[in-house]
XYZ file of C-alpha atoms in Angstrom:
548
model
C 0.000 0.000 0.000
C 1.353 3.399 -0.983
C 1.779 5.767 1.912
C 0.411 9.307 1.920
C 3.959 10.626 2.160
C 4.932 8.922 -1.108
C 1.808 10.263 -2.812
C 2.665 13.807 -1.721
C 6.245 13.402 -2.989
C 4.999 12.132 -6.361
C 2.490 15.004 -6.621
C 5.206 17.550 -5.827
C 7.500 16.027 -8.443
C 4.705 16.164 -11.025
C 4.030 19.797 -10.206
C 7.708 20.726 -10.634
C 8.163 18.628 -13.755
C 4.960 19.806 -15.415
C 2.705 18.038 -17.849
C 3.749 15.958 -20.838
C 2.969 16.906 -24.422
C 1.256 13.529 -25.007
C -1.033 13.951 -21.959
C -2.019 17.476 -22.954
C -2.646 16.318 -26.515
C -4.946 13.533 -25.308
C -6.922 15.762 -22.940
C -7.448 18.437 -25.552
C -8.243 16.362 -28.655
C -9.261 12.769 -27.752
C -12.997 11.966 -28.226
C -12.991 8.671 -26.395
C -14.416 8.060 -22.926
C -11.677 5.516 -22.150
C -8.849 6.517 -19.886
C -5.364 7.006 -21.233
C -4.059 3.858 -19.469
C -6.912 1.700 -20.887
C -6.231 2.841 -24.415
C -2.504 2.223 -24.359
C -2.552 -1.301 -22.855
C -3.201 -3.198 -26.081
C -2.184 -0.827 -28.856
C -0.331 2.296 -29.704
C -2.383 5.394 -28.957
C -2.925 8.046 -31.563
C -5.009 11.138 -30.722
C -7.215 12.897 -33.205
C -8.999 16.103 -33.957
C -12.249 16.405 -35.849
C -15.502 14.511 -36.217
C -14.090 11.788 -38.485
C -10.977 10.201 -36.919
C -9.044 7.805 -39.103
C -8.778 4.229 -37.767
C -5.537 2.333 -38.626
C -3.779 -0.793 -37.413
C -1.619 1.314 -35.145
C -4.435 3.447 -33.712
C -6.089 6.795 -34.430
C -4.549 9.686 -36.316
C -5.314 13.397 -36.061
C -7.074 14.692 -39.149
C -6.238 18.331 -38.379
C -3.016 19.933 -39.546
C -2.729 22.241 -36.530
C -2.187 21.537 -32.828
C -2.444 24.387 -30.331
C -1.479 23.690 -26.721
C -0.565 27.075 -25.283
C -0.250 27.806 -21.563
C -0.670 24.160 -20.526
C 2.406 23.862 -18.228
C 3.955 21.365 -20.658
C 7.599 20.647 -19.799
C 8.434 17.362 -21.564
C 7.342 15.142 -24.468
C 5.960 12.061 -22.708
C 5.194 9.188 -25.097
C 7.250 10.229 -28.110
C 6.158 7.255 -30.250
C 2.455 8.038 -29.732
C 3.127 11.679 -30.551
C 4.947 10.760 -33.754
C 2.100 8.569 -34.999
C -0.792 10.795 -33.942
C 0.807 13.920 -35.415
C 1.885 12.401 -38.696
C -0.391 14.858 -40.582
C 0.237 17.863 -38.345
C 2.167 20.742 -39.945
C 1.851 23.474 -37.311
C 2.358 23.123 -33.559
C 1.939 25.997 -31.136
C 3.231 25.247 -27.653
C 4.116 28.783 -26.627
C 3.934 29.928 -22.984
C 4.651 26.520 -21.522
C 7.422 25.157 -19.267
C 10.017 23.676 -21.633
C 13.491 24.276 -20.237
C 15.501 21.231 -21.343
C 17.086 21.214 -24.819
C 17.001 17.416 -24.799
C 13.181 17.526 -24.582
C 13.042 20.058 -27.413
C 15.253 17.832 -29.560
C 13.012 14.839 -28.780
C 9.860 16.831 -29.566
C 11.168 18.054 -32.929
C 12.270 14.530 -33.763
C 8.750 13.276 -32.864
C 7.126 15.721 -35.288
C 8.716 14.735 -38.602
C 6.201 16.554 -40.834
C 5.826 19.755 -38.831
C 6.772 22.832 -40.858
C 6.018 25.526 -38.259
C 6.597 25.332 -34.521
C 6.064 28.088 -31.988
C 8.262 27.717 -28.893
C 7.958 31.326 -27.754
C 7.886 32.294 -24.076
C 9.260 29.060 -22.732
C 11.953 29.286 -20.007
C 14.862 27.961 -22.058
C 18.332 28.076 -20.513
C 20.519 30.875 -21.812
C 23.676 28.782 -22.001
C 24.849 27.051 -25.187
C 23.786 23.409 -25.623
C 25.589 21.454 -28.354
C 23.137 19.256 -30.239
C 24.140 15.858 -31.717
C 25.726 16.115 -35.152
C 23.380 13.568 -36.714
C 20.292 15.442 -35.529
C 18.528 17.268 -38.392
C 15.045 18.756 -38.945
C 14.956 19.312 -42.691
C 11.176 19.881 -42.928
C 11.048 22.787 -40.491
C 10.192 26.010 -42.317
C 9.284 28.489 -39.529
C 10.724 28.634 -36.003
C 9.351 31.055 -33.395
C 11.482 31.726 -30.312
C 10.088 35.126 -29.218
C 10.511 36.056 -25.568
C 12.563 32.976 -24.850
C 15.818 34.867 -24.093
C 17.828 32.285 -25.969
C 21.389 33.406 -26.657
C 22.397 34.065 -30.243
C 24.990 31.290 -30.037
C 22.190 28.800 -29.291
C 20.150 30.264 -32.149
C 23.037 29.529 -34.497
C 23.229 25.977 -33.115
C 19.548 25.438 -33.946
C 20.054 26.966 -37.402
C 22.668 24.342 -38.157
C 19.964 21.666 -37.666
C 17.337 23.467 -39.766
C 19.081 24.172 -43.019
C 15.791 24.637 -44.911
C 14.377 27.143 -42.442
C 12.912 30.214 -44.204
C 11.504 32.240 -41.296
C 12.967 32.917 -37.835
C 11.279 34.958 -35.094
C 13.509 36.075 -32.214
C 11.707 39.194 -30.940
C 11.755 40.418 -27.320
C 14.944 38.574 -26.381
C 16.932 41.585 -25.103
C 19.584 41.409 -27.811
C 21.843 44.458 -27.848
C 24.579 43.573 -30.316
C 25.121 41.060 -33.077
C 28.597 39.530 -33.232
C 30.283 38.712 -36.519
C 32.283 35.644 -35.431
C 29.623 32.917 -35.499
C 31.488 31.091 -38.258
C 28.263 30.073 -39.982
C 26.098 31.292 -42.844
C 22.493 30.249 -43.395
C 21.578 30.419 -47.057
C 17.866 29.541 -46.924
C 16.467 32.001 -44.384
C 14.462 34.780 -46.074
C 12.390 36.358 -43.290
C 13.795 37.538 -39.948
C 11.763 39.103 -37.116
C 13.938 40.767 -34.487
C 11.643 43.524 -33.180
C 11.497 44.835 -29.622
C 15.119 44.240 -28.733
C 17.835 46.720 -27.713
C 19.901 46.957 -30.881
C 21.284 50.482 -31.336
C 23.719 50.320 -34.284
C 23.049 49.533 -37.908
C 26.267 47.532 -38.091
C 24.573 44.767 -36.079
C 21.854 44.635 -38.735
C 24.523 44.316 -41.405
C 26.041 41.393 -39.498
C 22.678 39.673 -39.561
C 22.896 40.119 -43.307
C 26.212 38.253 -43.274
C 24.616 35.494 -41.178
C 21.586 35.217 -43.499
C 22.995 35.798 -46.938
C 19.631 35.564 -48.753
C 17.565 37.643 -46.357
C 14.610 39.322 -48.108
C 12.420 40.613 -45.255
C 13.699 42.214 -42.054
C 11.267 43.318 -39.322
C 13.389 45.308 -36.860
C 10.882 47.759 -35.370
C 10.967 48.866 -31.723
C 14.760 48.862 -31.619
C 16.582 52.061 -30.536
C 18.525 52.250 -33.794
C 20.275 55.627 -33.929
C 21.344 55.449 -37.552
C 21.000 53.505 -40.784
C 24.631 54.140 -41.700
C 27.673 51.904 -41.241
C 30.987 51.127 -42.883
C 29.661 47.824 -44.227
C 28.746 47.632 -47.889
C 25.016 46.919 -47.964
C 25.360 45.642 -51.518
C 27.304 42.756 -50.033
C 25.637 42.121 -46.659
C 21.996 42.809 -47.646
C 21.874 42.303 -51.405
C 18.366 40.740 -51.525
C 16.566 42.729 -48.836
C 13.334 44.122 -50.353
C 11.122 44.666 -47.269
C 12.244 46.593 -44.193
C 10.285 47.634 -41.101
C 12.085 50.075 -38.796
C 9.179 51.753 -37.025
C 9.823 53.369 -33.628
C 13.567 53.778 -34.110
C 15.651 56.787 -33.001
C 17.087 58.125 -36.254
C 17.011 61.924 -36.516
C 18.682 62.887 -39.823
C 17.590 62.668 -43.443
C 21.040 61.321 -44.310
C 19.931 58.072 -42.670
C 17.039 57.839 -45.117
C 19.514 58.495 -47.921
C 21.573 55.569 -46.579
C 18.575 53.250 -46.999
C 18.419 54.142 -50.674
C 21.715 52.303 -51.102
C 19.986 48.976 -50.417
C 19.831 47.652 -54.005
C 16.507 45.783 -53.790
C 14.591 47.706 -51.131
C 11.083 48.537 -52.387
C 8.860 48.325 -49.267
C 9.469 50.403 -46.145
C 7.586 50.879 -42.905
C 8.639 53.782 -40.693
C 6.255 55.865 -38.587
C 7.307 57.030 -35.153
C 10.817 58.430 -35.131
C 12.392 61.751 -34.036
C 13.183 62.475 -37.692
C 9.520 62.592 -38.752
C 7.965 64.008 -35.602
C 8.128 67.724 -36.649
C 6.273 67.077 -39.920
C 2.627 66.627 -40.767
C 1.430 63.286 -42.098
C 1.285 64.426 -45.734
C 4.734 66.042 -45.450
C 6.239 62.803 -44.158
C 4.728 60.983 -47.114
C 6.076 63.189 -49.917
C 9.485 63.679 -48.264
C 10.045 59.939 -47.829
C 8.905 59.227 -51.370
C 11.019 62.084 -52.670
C 14.157 60.652 -51.122
C 13.453 56.980 -51.875
C 13.080 56.618 -55.618
C 12.646 52.819 -55.661
C 9.957 52.486 -52.994
C 6.723 50.992 -54.307
C 5.109 50.364 -50.893
C 5.312 52.822 -47.986
C 3.822 52.123 -44.542
C 1.574 49.446 -45.991
C 0.246 51.524 -48.916
C 1.036 50.722 -52.522
C 2.406 53.803 -54.293
C 0.693 54.690 -57.563
C 2.446 56.462 -60.429
C 0.381 59.596 -59.794
C 1.309 59.648 -56.091
C 4.952 59.216 -57.018
C 4.940 62.168 -59.417
C 2.963 64.421 -57.069
C 5.294 63.662 -54.170
C 8.403 64.335 -56.226
C 7.053 67.674 -57.410
C 6.148 68.674 -53.865
C 9.639 67.615 -52.811
C 11.120 70.058 -55.357
C 8.935 72.938 -54.187
C 9.689 72.190 -50.555
C 13.459 72.459 -51.017
C 13.408 75.215 -53.639
C 13.229 77.895 -50.935
C 15.784 76.230 -48.649
C 19.567 76.397 -48.572
C 20.111 72.766 -47.459
C 19.148 71.181 -50.768
C 19.933 67.431 -50.889
C 21.378 65.740 -53.929
C 18.003 64.185 -54.601
C 16.588 67.688 -55.240
C 18.890 68.204 -58.217
C 18.073 64.742 -59.555
C 14.366 65.524 -59.450
C 14.762 68.979 -61.052
C 16.409 67.259 -64.008
C 13.340 65.034 -64.206
C 10.548 67.587 -63.585
C 12.294 70.928 -64.132
C 12.526 73.915 -61.797
C 9.061 74.353 -60.362
C 7.796 77.608 -58.910
C 6.156 77.552 -55.487
C 2.425 77.113 -55.632
C 0.253 80.122 -54.847
C -1.255 79.753 -51.400
C -4.944 80.152 -52.072
C -7.270 79.992 -49.112
C -10.697 78.906 -50.221
C -13.575 79.927 -47.982
C -17.258 80.620 -48.283
C -17.979 83.813 -50.318
C -20.167 85.194 -47.546
C -17.316 85.175 -45.006
C -15.355 88.451 -45.022
C -12.296 89.453 -42.986
C -12.882 92.892 -41.457
C -11.438 95.060 -38.707
C -13.547 96.028 -35.669
C -12.400 99.159 -33.817
C -13.656 100.602 -30.524
C -11.903 102.851 -28.033
C -8.470 102.115 -29.566
C -9.163 98.378 -29.350
C -8.913 96.531 -32.665
C -10.071 93.018 -33.551
C -9.536 91.286 -36.881
C -12.568 89.088 -37.362
C -14.249 87.001 -40.023
C -17.922 87.943 -40.246
C -20.903 86.535 -42.085
C -22.370 89.244 -44.337
C -25.696 87.411 -44.534
C -26.648 88.731 -41.096
C -28.611 91.907 -40.483
C -27.306 95.099 -38.896
C -29.246 94.294 -35.745
C -27.689 90.822 -35.504
C -24.253 92.306 -36.133
C -24.751 94.853 -33.360
C -25.672 92.069 -30.945
C -22.429 90.355 -31.919
C -20.476 93.573 -31.216
C -22.332 93.984 -27.941
C -20.962 90.603 -26.820
C -17.420 91.432 -27.940
C -17.063 94.935 -26.524
C -19.600 94.669 -23.668
C -21.368 97.873 -24.759
C -25.051 98.469 -23.919
C -26.979 97.644 -27.052
C -29.183 100.743 -26.717
C -26.161 103.033 -26.810
C -24.177 101.335 -29.569
C -23.553 103.259 -32.789
C -21.877 101.601 -35.748
C -20.044 103.138 -38.688
C -18.807 101.325 -41.802
C -15.657 102.474 -43.615
C -14.885 101.192 -47.107
C -11.113 100.874 -46.827
C -10.406 101.353 -50.539
C -12.771 104.307 -51.033
C -11.528 105.955 -47.858
C -7.899 105.637 -48.925
C -8.783 107.227 -52.278
C -10.494 110.124 -50.506
C -13.906 109.445 -52.060
C -15.736 107.951 -49.131
C -16.136 108.383 -45.436
C -17.758 106.595 -42.498
C -21.362 105.525 -43.071
C -23.558 104.917 -40.073
C -25.541 101.696 -40.066
C -28.954 102.979 -38.979
C -31.333 100.376 -40.373
C -31.523 97.286 -38.147
C -33.131 95.015 -40.750
C -30.719 95.796 -43.548
C -28.431 92.905 -44.506
C -24.672 93.536 -44.330
C -23.869 92.314 -47.843
C -25.894 95.217 -49.277
C -23.092 97.528 -48.121
C -20.730 95.739 -50.571
C -18.244 94.862 -47.826
C -14.753 93.660 -48.834
C -11.801 92.126 -47.020
C -9.951 94.739 -44.990
C -12.900 97.104 -44.505
C -13.464 98.602 -41.058
C -16.320 98.952 -38.607
C -15.986 101.675 -35.998
C -18.048 101.343 -32.831
C -19.118 104.447 -30.905
C -21.314 105.250 -27.895
C -24.414 107.379 -27.940
C -24.445 110.117 -25.231
C -26.362 109.404 -22.039
C -30.064 110.276 -22.242
C -30.822 113.518 -20.288
C -32.393 112.823 -16.931
C -35.579 114.780 -15.980
C -34.548 117.627 -13.649
C -35.766 121.057 -12.471
C -33.327 123.844 -13.152
C -33.842 127.339 -11.716
C -33.240 130.622 -13.412
C -32.467 133.404 -10.964
C -33.505 136.884 -11.945
C -33.246 140.107 -10.139
C -36.820 141.114 -9.396
C -35.992 144.818 -9.592
C -34.625 144.469 -13.126
C -37.607 142.358 -14.171
C -40.009 144.935 -12.769
C -38.160 147.666 -14.628
C -38.180 145.738 -17.905
C -41.810 144.890 -17.460
C -42.742 148.535 -16.795
C -40.691 149.828 -19.705
C -42.195 147.252 -21.994
C -45.716 148.045 -21.045
C -45.109 151.804 -21.398
C -43.578 151.432 -24.827
C -46.303 149.133 -26.062
C -49.075 151.418 -24.919
C -47.562 154.539 -26.470
C -46.057 153.566 -29.805
C -47.857 150.479 -31.128
C -51.246 149.867 -32.661
C -53.791 147.648 -30.958
C -52.840 144.620 -33.056
C -49.161 145.134 -32.426
C -49.821 145.486 -28.744
C -51.650 142.217 -28.707
C -48.839 140.340 -30.478
C -46.074 141.857 -28.421
C -47.921 141.352 -25.171
C -48.452 137.694 -25.868
C -44.898 137.223 -27.032
C -42.981 138.877 -24.194
C -45.251 138.617 -21.151
C -44.447 135.524 -19.064
C -47.512 135.909 -16.888
C -51.069 134.721 -16.999
C -53.866 135.110 -14.518
C -53.420 131.538 -13.211
C -49.673 131.888 -12.796
C -50.077 135.205 -10.953
C -52.697 133.656 -8.672
C -50.259 130.800 -7.952
C -47.487 133.295 -7.361
C -49.605 135.194 -4.811
C -50.393 131.964 -2.938
C -46.710 130.946 -2.833
C -45.779 134.468 -1.720
C -48.073 134.310 1.271
C -46.604 131.020 2.477
C -42.901 131.894 2.165
C -40.899 133.178 5.073
C -38.547 136.138 5.045
C -35.369 135.883 2.912
C -36.593 132.612 1.199
C -36.396 131.742 -2.477
C -39.567 131.494 -4.581
C -39.615 129.184 -7.636
C -41.999 129.726 -10.553
C -42.667 126.855 -12.993
C -42.717 128.277 -16.547
C -42.757 125.069 -18.596
C -45.953 125.919 -20.409
C -44.976 129.560 -20.902
C -41.426 129.272 -22.282
C -40.914 125.902 -23.952
C -37.749 127.147 -25.759
C -35.894 128.312 -22.655
C -34.813 126.576 -19.493
C -37.698 125.012 -17.728
C -37.563 126.816 -14.374
C -36.804 130.359 -13.297
C -35.742 130.981 -9.792
C -36.664 134.460 -8.484
C -35.094 135.675 -5.316
C -37.497 137.834 -3.343
C -36.811 140.075 -0.364
C -39.296 141.596 2.000
C -38.297 145.111 0.866
C -39.388 144.332 -2.660
C -42.897 143.115 -1.819
C -44.513 146.373 -2.892
C -42.634 146.444 -6.191
C -43.644 142.835 -6.917
C -47.328 143.609 -6.291
C -47.159 146.686 -8.501
C -45.615 144.636 -11.326
C -48.265 141.958 -10.968
C -51.042 144.562 -11.002
C -49.636 146.156 -14.129
C -49.540 142.758 -15.815
C -53.159 142.085 -14.905
C -54.237 145.437 -16.325
C -52.427 144.544 -19.534
C -54.260 141.239 -19.847
C -57.656 142.795 -19.154
C -57.070 145.493 -21.755
C -56.396 142.800 -24.426
């Protein structure tokens, strides 16, 4: 009987060791209700995928060409013979994010998958040290090998390359590579596509060394590397003679000479480059025509196929861009030979015909604004009220035709009609609107006119004497009505006010209805000594009125 202690030890060992590839394959793809031990007692076990498994003398075979067992804690192969038979039709295996850490298990797995063309071993905890594989070991059918995020050393990568001589695609992204050495002593002639993005490579010389390692490289995806330049002493015609597709997005190049250096790649015709300090100061359309202007052989830029019309337009814009600059590149002179010396295009700003640029002026404050001449004067005044914070009831507006005013044939015209539309004033760009304030409305008030009562009595007496002696009756009537400020009612009111006033007080007589053209009120200062004179003057006035 097995003790509990032994069971715990076996469970701990299983947890450390992880699952086998064969067990994970069975659990994921087997349709049978039998246990794994029952199935393998009498025959070789082959697992399958799909609704129609194929029955053979040796067991069941997977009908699918793809096996995906990611994040399953797989650390070893298990039953390698069962794996080889069950996966005889499988061409792609994805076992990324598992627990493989032993190169012997990887060698056994690859040997158990004779027909697999693509295998993804990314994000497995492989050892970083070099492991020499047996000389006789070869995987000639392997076409694509993915080792992203595995942190495998480049020396071990070269060791694997020696066993996969027909490999065409290698993915080694996110492995913290900083520099590529040139002394690997090996050259792979079949590899065409290399993915080495998201590493820490800073110099272009390391990229050239990869070209020496892969002599027939056609596609290089090296984005997210802090490359500071695309220039080196290596001859790219020798190290990268077949490279036609290059992705260097999110690099750190900052000079157009680096773009010029890329033009020396003899077969380069597809480029992807977006985020870089070099292109940051430019707008999207400027980046496009500048890159195309420099790179004459590019037929695909940032994923877009370049048409003949786009090519010509970009080259012509390139000429105009550098025509006004002193730092003309050599490419500028090449393009002028092709398209000629082009004059800068006229900068025409197209806007709606009803939008006019005018100048608004108030109290030495000037605003240059674009106004809509379809609005009425009243609407325009409301707009000015909001700008200058002027009471709308006090706002006056004058229009000045700038051209006519400068020629001396026109002056300010006040906009008095609230419903008139602005465009009827024939407003042009540069015309002015001057804003002014109406004066404050006069407040109702009683003003007093002070008159010396003695002088008024004298004038009144003289007037009456003259009228009675020198004028006809009709003339007397007209003159009396014209110059006499008194009526019977006003004199009666005056007598009542006189009786109520104290000594040395001022008496005020309202003359609004008598003298509408003079100040409204006359203030008459009266003293006690003049009471008799005042009464005499009043009596004389009454006699005058009765006579008429």
